[in-house]
Amino acid sequence: MPVVTSVINLKGGVGKTTVTIALAHYLAVEHGQRVLIVDLDPQTNATISLINERRWRERDQRGQSLYQLFKDWLDNTHEFDITQAIVPRTSNVMGGIPGMDLLSSSIRLHKLQDKITKAADMDEFRDGSVYTLRSAMAPIMQQYDHILIDCPPNLGIITLNGIAISRYFLIPVVPDILSTLGVPLVLDRMADFALRARHEIYGLGIVVSRFRPQSRLHKQTVQDMRRDVIPGIHPPVFETVIYEASEVAEAADIDADVANLRQKFGGAGPHRQFSALAREYLHQVSG
Ligand SMILES: Nc1ncnc2c1ncn2[C@@H]1O[C@H](COP(=O)(O)OP(=O)(O)OP(=O)(O)O)[C@@H](O)[C@H]1O
Ligand SMILES: [Mg+2]
């Protein structure tokens, strides 16, 4: 069975999508892993950085995005077909990376989520609302070594569907005070969900993202976070730190084909950092 990890933080803009996408690329290319990225965010950022927007729109209209899956739950229909919905060989690296697939999101998930929340049993999930994704994915799980779930900055029912299939979660943070304040909240909500849904999930760690070495606050915050690790409660901070770099933001652009990961993620710095992150991730999940 694959290692399933949700990348989550209730704070927006901390690098969840960027870390998910980069990790998937490095696991697939440098380690030959079969990776599925699940985009649970109606903002569709991960989707649009893996396949182009036109292709996504066509697929979304045909019911080949997660919109159809959750609409089925609401309407009690069975239109969604997981094998049709998965996009194989995504990214603009090497004309598409074999073994790096996508289950795409939809802007229309946003409205749907409100309707599902009204209809669902959010206390104990006895109606199965939280297992919609798990049931749909069951037939294809064994095709992958890793499943990475890009979560939106909320813990609505759609995000909880991702948490319910995850063994681990990873929390990207920008090392400033406001961002780190959110970490205990994530941990608390995860523990609460684990209890309600009777599902074991482990905090793999915090990934420092968009780090600015010239910022005293950033340096101090990273130091404090490393010092405050409480085994079993506060997950450790990954050794690998992802620095703020304009090339990283530009890597989301998939219009032109690129030859390799170094060209995609830009220069020596980000390339080395993401490569190290993937190695550290593999080490963590195998240990
Ligand atoms: N290491 C980095 N260096 C420079 N820019 C970055 C870096 N990481 C992320 N960004 C940029 O910061 C913005 C937010 O990043 P990203 O979309 O990954 O965050 P997010 O946590 O997924 O946001 P949201 O909560 O909206 O889903 C994006 O424009 C992204 O390109
Ligand atoms: Mg995102």
PDB file of C-alpha atoms and ligand atoms in Angstrom:
ATOM      1  CA  MET A   1       0.000   0.000   0.000  1.00  0.00           C
ATOM      2  CA  PRO A   2       1.222   3.523  -0.707  1.00  0.00           C
ATOM      3  CA  VAL A   3       2.450   6.014   1.856  1.00  0.00           C
ATOM      4  CA  VAL A   4      -0.288   8.650   2.024  1.00  0.00           C
ATOM      5  CA  THR A   5       0.522  12.125   3.332  1.00  0.00           C
ATOM      6  CA  SER A   6      -1.612  15.239   3.583  1.00  0.00           C
ATOM      7  CA  VAL A   7       0.172  18.556   3.277  1.00  0.00           C
ATOM      8  CA  ILE A   8      -1.771  20.868   5.507  1.00  0.00           C
ATOM      9  CA  ASN A   9      -1.844  24.169   7.351  1.00  0.00           C
ATOM     10  CA  LEU A  10      -4.892  26.271   8.144  1.00  0.00           C
ATOM     11  CA  LYS A  11      -2.901  29.325   7.172  1.00  0.00           C
ATOM     12  CA  GLY A  12      -2.890  30.260   3.484  1.00  0.00           C
ATOM     13  CA  GLY A  13       0.128  30.978   1.353  1.00  0.00           C
ATOM     14  CA  VAL A  14       2.664  29.073   3.452  1.00  0.00           C
ATOM     15  CA  GLY A  15       3.877  26.844   0.619  1.00  0.00           C
ATOM     16  CA  LYS A  16       1.579  23.792   0.912  1.00  0.00           C
ATOM     17  CA  THR A  17       1.050  23.476  -2.817  1.00  0.00           C
ATOM     18  CA  THR A  18       4.649  24.294  -3.705  1.00  0.00           C
ATOM     19  CA  VAL A  19       6.030  21.698  -1.289  1.00  0.00           C
ATOM     20  CA  THR A  20       3.523  19.061  -2.483  1.00  0.00           C
ATOM     21  CA  ILE A  21       4.348  19.592  -6.140  1.00  0.00           C
ATOM     22  CA  ALA A  22       8.112  19.718  -5.646  1.00  0.00           C
ATOM     23  CA  LEU A  23       8.134  16.659  -3.393  1.00  0.00           C
ATOM     24  CA  ALA A  24       6.131  14.717  -5.983  1.00  0.00           C
ATOM     25  CA  HIS A  25       8.570  15.691  -8.758  1.00  0.00           C
ATOM     26  CA  TYR A  26      11.647  14.652  -6.789  1.00  0.00           C
ATOM     27  CA  LEU A  27      10.136  11.391  -5.532  1.00  0.00           C
ATOM     28  CA  ALA A  28       9.150  10.461  -9.082  1.00  0.00           C
ATOM     29  CA  VAL A  29      12.264  11.570 -10.971  1.00  0.00           C
ATOM     30  CA  GLU A  30      15.130  11.090  -8.525  1.00  0.00           C
ATOM     31  CA  HIS A  31      13.763   8.034  -6.719  1.00  0.00           C
ATOM     32  CA  GLY A  32      11.665   6.349  -9.401  1.00  0.00           C
ATOM     33  CA  GLN A  33       8.601   6.338  -7.135  1.00  0.00           C
ATOM     34  CA  ARG A  34       5.068   6.083  -8.510  1.00  0.00           C
ATOM     35  CA  VAL A  35       3.347   9.187  -7.169  1.00  0.00           C
ATOM     36  CA  LEU A  36      -0.252  10.374  -7.212  1.00  0.00           C
ATOM     37  CA  ILE A  37      -1.022  13.984  -6.316  1.00  0.00           C
ATOM     38  CA  VAL A  38      -4.545  14.605  -5.059  1.00  0.00           C
ATOM     39  CA  ASP A  39      -5.607  18.242  -5.302  1.00  0.00           C
ATOM     40  CA  LEU A  40      -8.348  18.876  -2.738  1.00  0.00           C
ATOM     41  CA  ASP A  41      -8.211  22.653  -3.002  1.00  0.00           C
ATOM     42  CA  PRO A  42     -10.946  24.419  -5.041  1.00  0.00           C
ATOM     43  CA  GLN A  43      -8.315  27.054  -5.866  1.00  0.00           C
ATOM     44  CA  THR A  44      -6.897  24.311  -8.171  1.00  0.00           C
ATOM     45  CA  ASN A  45      -3.324  25.595  -7.818  1.00  0.00           C
ATOM     46  CA  ALA A  46      -1.732  22.149  -7.818  1.00  0.00           C
ATOM     47  CA  THR A  47      -3.884  21.036 -10.750  1.00  0.00           C
ATOM     48  CA  ILE A  48      -3.004  24.057 -12.861  1.00  0.00           C
ATOM     49  CA  SER A  49       0.704  23.666 -12.175  1.00  0.00           C
ATOM     50  CA  LEU A  50       0.611  20.040 -13.390  1.00  0.00           C
ATOM     51  CA  ILE A  51      -1.690  20.208 -16.425  1.00  0.00           C
ATOM     52  CA  ASN A  52      -2.617  23.287 -18.357  1.00  0.00           C
ATOM     53  CA  GLU A  53      -5.824  25.144 -17.666  1.00  0.00           C
ATOM     54  CA  ARG A  54      -7.531  24.273 -20.942  1.00  0.00           C
ATOM     55  CA  ARG A  55      -6.982  20.577 -20.383  1.00  0.00           C
ATOM     56  CA  TRP A  56      -8.240  20.835 -16.820  1.00  0.00           C
ATOM     57  CA  ARG A  57     -11.429  22.667 -17.906  1.00  0.00           C
ATOM     58  CA  GLU A  58     -12.243  20.008 -20.479  1.00  0.00           C
ATOM     59  CA  ARG A  59     -11.735  17.251 -17.935  1.00  0.00           C
ATOM     60  CA  ASP A  60     -13.703  19.074 -15.256  1.00  0.00           C
ATOM     61  CA  GLN A  61     -16.667  19.483 -17.646  1.00  0.00           C
ATOM     62  CA  ARG A  62     -16.533  15.769 -18.474  1.00  0.00           C
ATOM     63  CA  GLY A  63     -16.796  14.847 -14.797  1.00  0.00           C
ATOM     64  CA  GLN A  64     -13.124  13.863 -14.546  1.00  0.00           C
ATOM     65  CA  SER A  65     -12.323  15.909 -11.470  1.00  0.00           C
ATOM     66  CA  LEU A  66     -13.136  15.553  -7.786  1.00  0.00           C
ATOM     67  CA  TYR A  67     -16.219  17.704  -8.329  1.00  0.00           C
ATOM     68  CA  GLN A  68     -18.073  14.750  -9.828  1.00  0.00           C
ATOM     69  CA  LEU A  69     -17.066  12.469  -6.976  1.00  0.00           C
ATOM     70  CA  PHE A  70     -18.501  14.712  -4.287  1.00  0.00           C
ATOM     71  CA  LYS A  71     -21.518  15.605  -6.398  1.00  0.00           C
ATOM     72  CA  ASP A  72     -22.264  11.890  -6.615  1.00  0.00           C
ATOM     73  CA  TRP A  73     -22.249  11.669  -2.836  1.00  0.00           C
ATOM     74  CA  LEU A  74     -24.687  14.552  -2.608  1.00  0.00           C
ATOM     75  CA  ASP A  75     -27.018  13.356  -5.383  1.00  0.00           C
ATOM     76  CA  ASN A  76     -26.637   9.651  -4.686  1.00  0.00           C
ATOM     77  CA  THR A  77     -25.424   9.034  -8.255  1.00  0.00           C
ATOM     78  CA  HIS A  78     -22.441   7.052  -9.590  1.00  0.00           C
ATOM     79  CA  GLU A  79     -21.035   9.058 -12.480  1.00  0.00           C
ATOM     80  CA  PHE A  80     -17.467   9.431 -11.235  1.00  0.00           C
ATOM     81  CA  ASP A  81     -14.939   6.978 -12.696  1.00  0.00           C
ATOM     82  CA  ILE A  82     -11.592   7.033 -10.899  1.00  0.00           C
ATOM     83  CA  THR A  83      -9.574   5.520 -13.746  1.00  0.00           C
ATOM     84  CA  GLN A  84     -10.921   8.154 -16.159  1.00  0.00           C
ATOM     85  CA  ALA A  85     -10.337  10.954 -13.658  1.00  0.00           C
ATOM     86  CA  ILE A  86      -6.645  10.254 -13.047  1.00  0.00           C
ATOM     87  CA  VAL A  87      -4.372  12.223 -15.346  1.00  0.00           C
ATOM     88  CA  PRO A  88      -1.207  10.252 -16.112  1.00  0.00           C
ATOM     89  CA  ARG A  89       2.287  11.668 -16.855  1.00  0.00           C
ATOM     90  CA  THR A  90       1.790  15.192 -15.596  1.00  0.00           C
ATOM     91  CA  SER A  91       4.154  18.211 -15.526  1.00  0.00           C
ATOM     92  CA  ASN A  92       6.143  20.011 -18.218  1.00  0.00           C
ATOM     93  CA  VAL A  93       9.368  18.213 -17.260  1.00  0.00           C
ATOM     94  CA  MET A  94      10.566  15.808 -19.980  1.00  0.00           C
ATOM     95  CA  GLY A  95       7.194  16.062 -21.764  1.00  0.00           C
ATOM     96  CA  GLY A  96       5.388  14.603 -18.739  1.00  0.00           C
ATOM     97  CA  ILE A  97       6.821  12.469 -15.957  1.00  0.00           C
ATOM     98  CA  PRO A  98       5.979   8.775 -16.148  1.00  0.00           C
ATOM     99  CA  GLY A  99       4.550   7.704 -12.817  1.00  0.00           C
ATOM    100  CA  MET A 100       3.541  11.168 -11.633  1.00  0.00           C
ATOM    101  CA  ASP A 101      -0.245  11.297 -11.864  1.00  0.00           C
ATOM    102  CA  LEU A 102      -2.920  13.726 -10.743  1.00  0.00           C
ATOM    103  CA  LEU A 103      -6.423  13.562  -9.374  1.00  0.00           C
ATOM    104  CA  SER A 104      -7.548  17.061 -10.175  1.00  0.00           C
ATOM    105  CA  SER A 105      -9.617  19.535  -8.239  1.00  0.00           C
ATOM    106  CA  SER A 106     -12.345  21.866  -9.422  1.00  0.00           C
ATOM    107  CA  ILE A 107     -13.320  25.453  -8.737  1.00  0.00           C
ATOM    108  CA  ARG A 108     -16.881  24.132  -8.447  1.00  0.00           C
ATOM    109  CA  LEU A 109     -15.912  22.154  -5.337  1.00  0.00           C
ATOM    110  CA  HIS A 110     -16.175  25.335  -3.337  1.00  0.00           C
ATOM    111  CA  LYS A 111     -19.963  25.661  -3.517  1.00  0.00           C
ATOM    112  CA  LEU A 112     -20.413  21.930  -3.294  1.00  0.00           C
ATOM    113  CA  GLN A 113     -18.511  21.830  -0.014  1.00  0.00           C
ATOM    114  CA  ASP A 114     -21.073  24.089   1.668  1.00  0.00           C
ATOM    115  CA  LYS A 115     -23.913  21.852   0.511  1.00  0.00           C
ATOM    116  CA  ILE A 116     -22.152  18.694   1.683  1.00  0.00           C
ATOM    117  CA  THR A 117     -21.418  20.258   5.061  1.00  0.00           C
ATOM    118  CA  LYS A 118     -25.110  20.993   5.520  1.00  0.00           C
ATOM    119  CA  ALA A 119     -26.062  17.450   4.550  1.00  0.00           C
ATOM    120  CA  ALA A 120     -23.298  15.524   6.304  1.00  0.00           C
ATOM    121  CA  ASP A 121     -23.013  14.128   9.813  1.00  0.00           C
ATOM    122  CA  MET A 122     -20.007  16.202  10.838  1.00  0.00           C
ATOM    123  CA  ASP A 123     -19.871  14.828  14.379  1.00  0.00           C
ATOM    124  CA  GLU A 124     -19.397  11.142  13.805  1.00  0.00           C
ATOM    125  CA  PHE A 125     -19.513  10.740  10.009  1.00  0.00           C
ATOM    126  CA  ARG A 126     -21.930   7.820  10.273  1.00  0.00           C
ATOM    127  CA  ASP A 127     -23.242   8.680   6.803  1.00  0.00           C
ATOM    128  CA  GLY A 128     -19.862   7.892   5.239  1.00  0.00           C
ATOM    129  CA  SER A 129     -19.426  11.482   4.059  1.00  0.00           C
ATOM    130  CA  VAL A 130     -15.794  11.450   5.150  1.00  0.00           C
ATOM    131  CA  TYR A 131     -14.999   8.186   3.312  1.00  0.00           C
ATOM    132  CA  THR A 132     -16.139   9.248  -0.156  1.00  0.00           C
ATOM    133  CA  LEU A 133     -12.574   9.701  -1.398  1.00  0.00           C
ATOM    134  CA  ARG A 134     -11.376   6.527   0.294  1.00  0.00           C
ATOM    135  CA  SER A 135     -14.022   4.382  -1.392  1.00  0.00           C
ATOM    136  CA  ALA A 136     -13.364   5.935  -4.783  1.00  0.00           C
ATOM    137  CA  MET A 137      -9.603   5.479  -4.537  1.00  0.00           C
ATOM    138  CA  ALA A 138      -9.588   1.945  -3.166  1.00  0.00           C
ATOM    139  CA  PRO A 139      -9.235   0.248  -6.580  1.00  0.00           C
ATOM    140  CA  ILE A 140      -6.194   2.315  -7.626  1.00  0.00           C
ATOM    141  CA  MET A 141      -4.269   2.673  -4.364  1.00  0.00           C
ATOM    142  CA  GLN A 142      -1.888  -0.200  -5.033  1.00  0.00           C
ATOM    143  CA  GLN A 143      -0.699   1.415  -8.267  1.00  0.00           C
ATOM    144  CA  TYR A 144       1.282   3.979  -6.261  1.00  0.00           C
ATOM    145  CA  ASP A 145       4.197   4.134  -3.852  1.00  0.00           C
ATOM    146  CA  HIS A 146       3.219   7.591  -2.602  1.00  0.00           C
ATOM    147  CA  ILE A 147       0.071   9.658  -2.514  1.00  0.00           C
ATOM    148  CA  LEU A 148       0.476  13.336  -1.670  1.00  0.00           C
ATOM    149  CA  ILE A 149      -2.610  15.354  -0.849  1.00  0.00           C
ATOM    150  CA  ASP A 150      -2.565  19.106  -1.333  1.00  0.00           C
ATOM    151  CA  CYS A 151      -5.080  20.492   1.170  1.00  0.00           C
ATOM    152  CA  PRO A 152      -6.826  23.869   1.128  1.00  0.00           C
ATOM    153  CA  PRO A 153      -6.317  26.119   4.178  1.00  0.00           C
ATOM    154  CA  ASN A 154      -9.405  24.775   5.949  1.00  0.00           C
ATOM    155  CA  LEU A 155     -10.636  21.563   7.549  1.00  0.00           C
ATOM    156  CA  GLY A 156     -13.955  21.279   5.757  1.00  0.00           C
ATOM    157  CA  ILE A 157     -15.482  17.959   4.813  1.00  0.00           C
ATOM    158  CA  ILE A 158     -13.456  17.692   1.583  1.00  0.00           C
ATOM    159  CA  THR A 159     -10.151  18.181   3.401  1.00  0.00           C
ATOM    160  CA  LEU A 160     -11.266  15.651   6.010  1.00  0.00           C
ATOM    161  CA  ASN A 161     -11.780  13.138   3.197  1.00  0.00           C
ATOM    162  CA  GLY A 162      -8.048  13.506   2.482  1.00  0.00           C
ATOM    163  CA  ILE A 163      -7.092  13.256   6.144  1.00  0.00           C
ATOM    164  CA  ALA A 164      -9.182  10.084   6.422  1.00  0.00           C
ATOM    165  CA  ILE A 165      -6.939   8.276   3.897  1.00  0.00           C
ATOM    166  CA  SER A 166      -3.675   9.723   5.210  1.00  0.00           C
ATOM    167  CA  ARG A 167      -1.251   7.981   7.494  1.00  0.00           C
ATOM    168  CA  TYR A 168       0.831  11.139   7.864  1.00  0.00           C
ATOM    169  CA  PHE A 169       0.553  14.887   7.654  1.00  0.00           C
ATOM    170  CA  LEU A 170       3.206  17.436   6.899  1.00  0.00           C
ATOM    171  CA  ILE A 171       2.915  21.104   7.932  1.00  0.00           C
ATOM    172  CA  PRO A 172       4.674  23.726   5.834  1.00  0.00           C
ATOM    173  CA  VAL A 173       5.240  26.991   7.692  1.00  0.00           C
ATOM    174  CA  VAL A 174       6.729  30.357   6.925  1.00  0.00           C
ATOM    175  CA  PRO A 175       8.906  31.011   9.967  1.00  0.00           C
ATOM    176  CA  ASP A 176       7.227  34.132  11.296  1.00  0.00           C
ATOM    177  CA  ILE A 177       5.159  34.454  14.433  1.00  0.00           C
ATOM    178  CA  LEU A 178       1.703  34.455  12.890  1.00  0.00           C
ATOM    179  CA  SER A 179       2.391  31.377  10.796  1.00  0.00           C
ATOM    180  CA  THR A 180       3.850  29.306  13.584  1.00  0.00           C
ATOM    181  CA  LEU A 181       0.968  30.158  15.925  1.00  0.00           C
ATOM    182  CA  GLY A 182      -1.223  28.050  13.661  1.00  0.00           C
ATOM    183  CA  VAL A 183       0.765  24.842  14.182  1.00  0.00           C
ATOM    184  CA  PRO A 184      -0.733  23.830  17.574  1.00  0.00           C
ATOM    185  CA  LEU A 185      -4.171  24.439  16.072  1.00  0.00           C
ATOM    186  CA  VAL A 186      -3.468  22.005  13.223  1.00  0.00           C
ATOM    187  CA  LEU A 187      -2.193  19.418  15.701  1.00  0.00           C
ATOM    188  CA  ASP A 188      -5.220  19.880  17.903  1.00  0.00           C
ATOM    189  CA  ARG A 189      -7.673  19.533  15.030  1.00  0.00           C
ATOM    190  CA  MET A 190      -5.879  16.442  13.725  1.00  0.00           C
ATOM    191  CA  ALA A 191      -6.034  14.794  17.146  1.00  0.00           C
ATOM    192  CA  ASP A 192      -9.706  15.680  17.416  1.00  0.00           C
ATOM    193  CA  PHE A 193     -10.493  14.224  14.006  1.00  0.00           C
ATOM    194  CA  ALA A 194      -8.466  11.091  14.716  1.00  0.00           C
ATOM    195  CA  LEU A 195     -10.630  10.506  17.753  1.00  0.00           C
ATOM    196  CA  ARG A 196     -13.962  11.197  16.076  1.00  0.00           C
ATOM    197  CA  ALA A 197     -13.241   9.144  12.964  1.00  0.00           C
ATOM    198  CA  ARG A 198     -11.201   6.508  14.825  1.00  0.00           C
ATOM    199  CA  HIS A 199      -8.352   6.984  12.402  1.00  0.00           C
ATOM    200  CA  GLU A 200      -4.651   7.004  13.260  1.00  0.00           C
ATOM    201  CA  ILE A 201      -2.628   9.780  11.665  1.00  0.00           C
ATOM    202  CA  TYR A 202       0.872  10.932  12.562  1.00  0.00           C
ATOM    203  CA  GLY A 203       2.514  14.326  12.300  1.00  0.00           C
ATOM    204  CA  LEU A 204       5.604  13.704  10.195  1.00  0.00           C
ATOM    205  CA  GLY A 205       7.021  17.129  10.725  1.00  0.00           C
ATOM    206  CA  ILE A 206       7.102  20.820  10.002  1.00  0.00           C
ATOM    207  CA  VAL A 207       8.754  22.006   6.805  1.00  0.00           C
ATOM    208  CA  VAL A 208      10.140  25.517   6.941  1.00  0.00           C
ATOM    209  CA  SER A 209       9.284  27.184   3.667  1.00  0.00           C
ATOM    210  CA  ARG A 210       9.976  30.601   2.091  1.00  0.00           C
ATOM    211  CA  PHE A 211      12.850  31.077   4.518  1.00  0.00           C
ATOM    212  CA  ARG A 212      14.690  34.396   4.278  1.00  0.00           C
ATOM    213  CA  PRO A 213      18.200  34.089   5.740  1.00  0.00           C
ATOM    214  CA  GLN A 214      18.548  37.864   6.033  1.00  0.00           C
ATOM    215  CA  SER A 215      15.527  38.033   8.361  1.00  0.00           C
ATOM    216  CA  ARG A 216      16.374  37.916  12.055  1.00  0.00           C
ATOM    217  CA  LEU A 217      12.797  36.905  12.816  1.00  0.00           C
ATOM    218  CA  HIS A 218      12.978  33.935  10.433  1.00  0.00           C
ATOM    219  CA  LYS A 219      16.243  32.720  11.927  1.00  0.00           C
ATOM    220  CA  GLN A 220      15.022  33.111  15.487  1.00  0.00           C
ATOM    221  CA  THR A 221      11.693  31.408  14.782  1.00  0.00           C
ATOM    222  CA  VAL A 222      13.354  28.368  13.207  1.00  0.00           C
ATOM    223  CA  GLN A 223      15.660  28.112  16.216  1.00  0.00           C
ATOM    224  CA  ASP A 224      12.710  28.329  18.623  1.00  0.00           C
ATOM    225  CA  MET A 225      10.694  25.716  16.717  1.00  0.00           C
ATOM    226  CA  ARG A 226      13.611  23.279  16.744  1.00  0.00           C
ATOM    227  CA  ARG A 227      14.082  23.802  20.478  1.00  0.00           C
ATOM    228  CA  ASP A 228      10.394  23.365  21.370  1.00  0.00           C
ATOM    229  CA  VAL A 229       9.900  19.896  19.875  1.00  0.00           C
ATOM    230  CA  ILE A 230       7.929  17.761  22.324  1.00  0.00           C
ATOM    231  CA  PRO A 231       8.020  14.120  21.212  1.00  0.00           C
ATOM    232  CA  GLY A 232       4.539  12.823  20.501  1.00  0.00           C
ATOM    233  CA  ILE A 233       2.960  16.266  20.688  1.00  0.00           C
ATOM    234  CA  HIS A 234       4.854  18.812  18.647  1.00  0.00           C
ATOM    235  CA  PRO A 235       6.312  17.169  15.516  1.00  0.00           C
ATOM    236  CA  PRO A 236       9.951  17.784  14.675  1.00  0.00           C
ATOM    237  CA  VAL A 237      11.109  20.372  12.173  1.00  0.00           C
ATOM    238  CA  PHE A 238      12.607  18.904   9.006  1.00  0.00           C
ATOM    239  CA  GLU A 239      16.322  19.522   8.733  1.00  0.00           C
ATOM    240  CA  THR A 240      15.855  20.659   5.151  1.00  0.00           C
ATOM    241  CA  VAL A 241      14.781  24.284   4.854  1.00  0.00           C
ATOM    242  CA  ILE A 242      13.222  25.678   1.671  1.00  0.00           C
ATOM    243  CA  TYR A 243      14.435  29.202   1.019  1.00  0.00           C
ATOM    244  CA  GLU A 244      12.393  31.979  -0.557  1.00  0.00           C
ATOM    245  CA  ALA A 245      13.481  32.187  -4.203  1.00  0.00           C
ATOM    246  CA  SER A 246      11.752  33.709  -7.214  1.00  0.00           C
ATOM    247  CA  GLU A 247      12.579  30.618  -9.311  1.00  0.00           C
ATOM    248  CA  VAL A 248      10.432  28.505  -6.999  1.00  0.00           C
ATOM    249  CA  ALA A 249       7.384  30.659  -7.654  1.00  0.00           C
ATOM    250  CA  GLU A 250       8.108  30.528 -11.399  1.00  0.00           C
ATOM    251  CA  ALA A 251       8.239  26.729 -11.343  1.00  0.00           C
ATOM    252  CA  ALA A 252       4.431  26.695 -11.247  1.00  0.00           C
ATOM    253  CA  ASP A 253       4.438  27.844 -14.874  1.00  0.00           C
ATOM    254  CA  ILE A 254       4.020  24.869 -17.232  1.00  0.00           C
ATOM    255  CA  ASP A 255       3.719  26.590 -20.584  1.00  0.00           C
ATOM    256  CA  ALA A 256       7.192  25.748 -21.859  1.00  0.00           C
ATOM    257  CA  ASP A 257       8.671  22.265 -21.702  1.00  0.00           C
ATOM    258  CA  VAL A 258      11.797  21.866 -19.567  1.00  0.00           C
ATOM    259  CA  ALA A 259      14.466  19.173 -19.656  1.00  0.00           C
ATOM    260  CA  ASN A 260      15.078  18.410 -16.002  1.00  0.00           C
ATOM    261  CA  LEU A 261      14.266  19.253 -12.379  1.00  0.00           C
ATOM    262  CA  ARG A 262      17.126  21.682 -12.029  1.00  0.00           C
ATOM    263  CA  GLN A 263      15.748  23.709 -14.892  1.00  0.00           C
ATOM    264  CA  LYS A 264      12.212  23.418 -13.520  1.00  0.00           C
ATOM    265  CA  PHE A 265      12.850  24.495  -9.936  1.00  0.00           C
ATOM    266  CA  GLY A 266      15.695  26.821 -10.731  1.00  0.00           C
ATOM    267  CA  GLY A 267      19.382  26.921 -10.073  1.00  0.00           C
ATOM    268  CA  ALA A 268      21.490  25.224  -7.469  1.00  0.00           C
ATOM    269  CA  GLY A 269      19.684  26.420  -4.301  1.00  0.00           C
ATOM    270  CA  PRO A 270      16.053  25.319  -4.715  1.00  0.00           C
ATOM    271  CA  HIS A 271      17.091  22.207  -6.647  1.00  0.00           C
ATOM    272  CA  ARG A 272      19.377  21.066  -3.847  1.00  0.00           C
ATOM    273  CA  GLN A 273      16.787  21.908  -1.171  1.00  0.00           C
ATOM    274  CA  PHE A 274      13.901  20.027  -2.789  1.00  0.00           C
ATOM    275  CA  SER A 275      16.160  17.087  -3.554  1.00  0.00           C
ATOM    276  CA  ALA A 276      17.182  16.995   0.126  1.00  0.00           C
ATOM    277  CA  LEU A 277      13.547  17.340   1.209  1.00  0.00           C
ATOM    278  CA  ALA A 278      12.549  14.269  -0.814  1.00  0.00           C
ATOM    279  CA  ARG A 279      15.417  12.240   0.683  1.00  0.00           C
ATOM    280  CA  GLU A 280      14.499  13.321   4.188  1.00  0.00           C
ATOM    281  CA  TYR A 281      10.827  12.566   3.544  1.00  0.00           C
ATOM    282  CA  LEU A 282      11.634   9.063   2.306  1.00  0.00           C
ATOM    283  CA  HIS A 283      13.806   8.476   5.327  1.00  0.00           C
ATOM    284  CA  GLN A 284      11.033   9.643   7.694  1.00  0.00           C
ATOM    285  CA  VAL A 285       8.284   7.525   6.177  1.00  0.00           C
ATOM    286  CA  SER A 286      10.428   4.414   5.997  1.00  0.00           C
ATOM    287  CA  GLY A 287      11.679   4.684   9.568  1.00  0.00           C
TER     288      GLY A 287
HETATM  289  N1  LIG B   1      10.171  28.879  -1.594  1.00  0.00           N
HETATM  290  C1  LIG B   1       9.458  29.829  -2.207  1.00  0.00           C
HETATM  291  N2  LIG B   1      10.070  30.914  -2.746  1.00  0.00           N
HETATM  292  C2  LIG B   1       9.330  31.858  -3.380  1.00  0.00           C
HETATM  293  N3  LIG B   1       8.020  31.830  -3.537  1.00  0.00           N
HETATM  294  C3  LIG B   1       7.361  30.773  -3.033  1.00  0.00           C
HETATM  295  C4  LIG B   1       8.040  29.727  -2.340  1.00  0.00           C
HETATM  296  N4  LIG B   1       7.110  28.828  -1.928  1.00  0.00           N
HETATM  297  C5  LIG B   1       5.930  29.300  -2.360  1.00  0.00           C
HETATM  298  N5  LIG B   1       6.056  30.459  -3.019  1.00  0.00           N
HETATM  299  C6  LIG B   1       5.012  31.288  -3.609  1.00  0.00           C
HETATM  300  O1  LIG B   1       4.166  31.744  -2.565  1.00  0.00           O
HETATM  301  C7  LIG B   1       2.797  31.687  -2.929  1.00  0.00           C
HETATM  302  C8  LIG B   1       2.068  30.767  -1.958  1.00  0.00           C
HETATM  303  O2  LIG B   1       2.626  29.460  -2.082  1.00  0.00           O
HETATM  304  P1  LIG B   1       1.695  28.182  -2.170  1.00  0.00           P
HETATM  305  O3  LIG B   1       0.632  28.378  -3.189  1.00  0.00           O
HETATM  306  O4  LIG B   1       2.577  26.999  -2.321  1.00  0.00           O
HETATM  307  O5  LIG B   1       1.081  28.236  -0.713  1.00  0.00           O
HETATM  308  P2  LIG B   1      -0.216  27.478  -0.140  1.00  0.00           P
HETATM  309  O6  LIG B   1       0.055  27.262   1.288  1.00  0.00           O
HETATM  310  O7  LIG B   1      -0.489  26.299  -0.968  1.00  0.00           O
HETATM  311  O8  LIG B   1      -1.351  28.563  -0.346  1.00  0.00           O
HETATM  312  P3  LIG B   1      -2.942  28.333  -0.208  1.00  0.00           P
HETATM  313  O9  LIG B   1      -3.231  28.269   1.238  1.00  0.00           O
HETATM  314  O10 LIG B   1      -3.541  29.509  -0.873  1.00  0.00           O
HETATM  315  O11 LIG B   1      -3.255  27.035  -0.897  1.00  0.00           O
HETATM  316  C9  LIG B   1       2.768  31.198  -4.368  1.00  0.00           C
HETATM  317  O12 LIG B   1       2.701  32.302  -5.210  1.00  0.00           O
HETATM  318  C10 LIG B   1       4.092  30.481  -4.522  1.00  0.00           C
HETATM  319  O13 LIG B   1       4.538  30.491  -5.852  1.00  0.00           O
HETATM  320 MG    MG B   2      -2.234  25.715  -1.970  1.00  0.00          MG
END
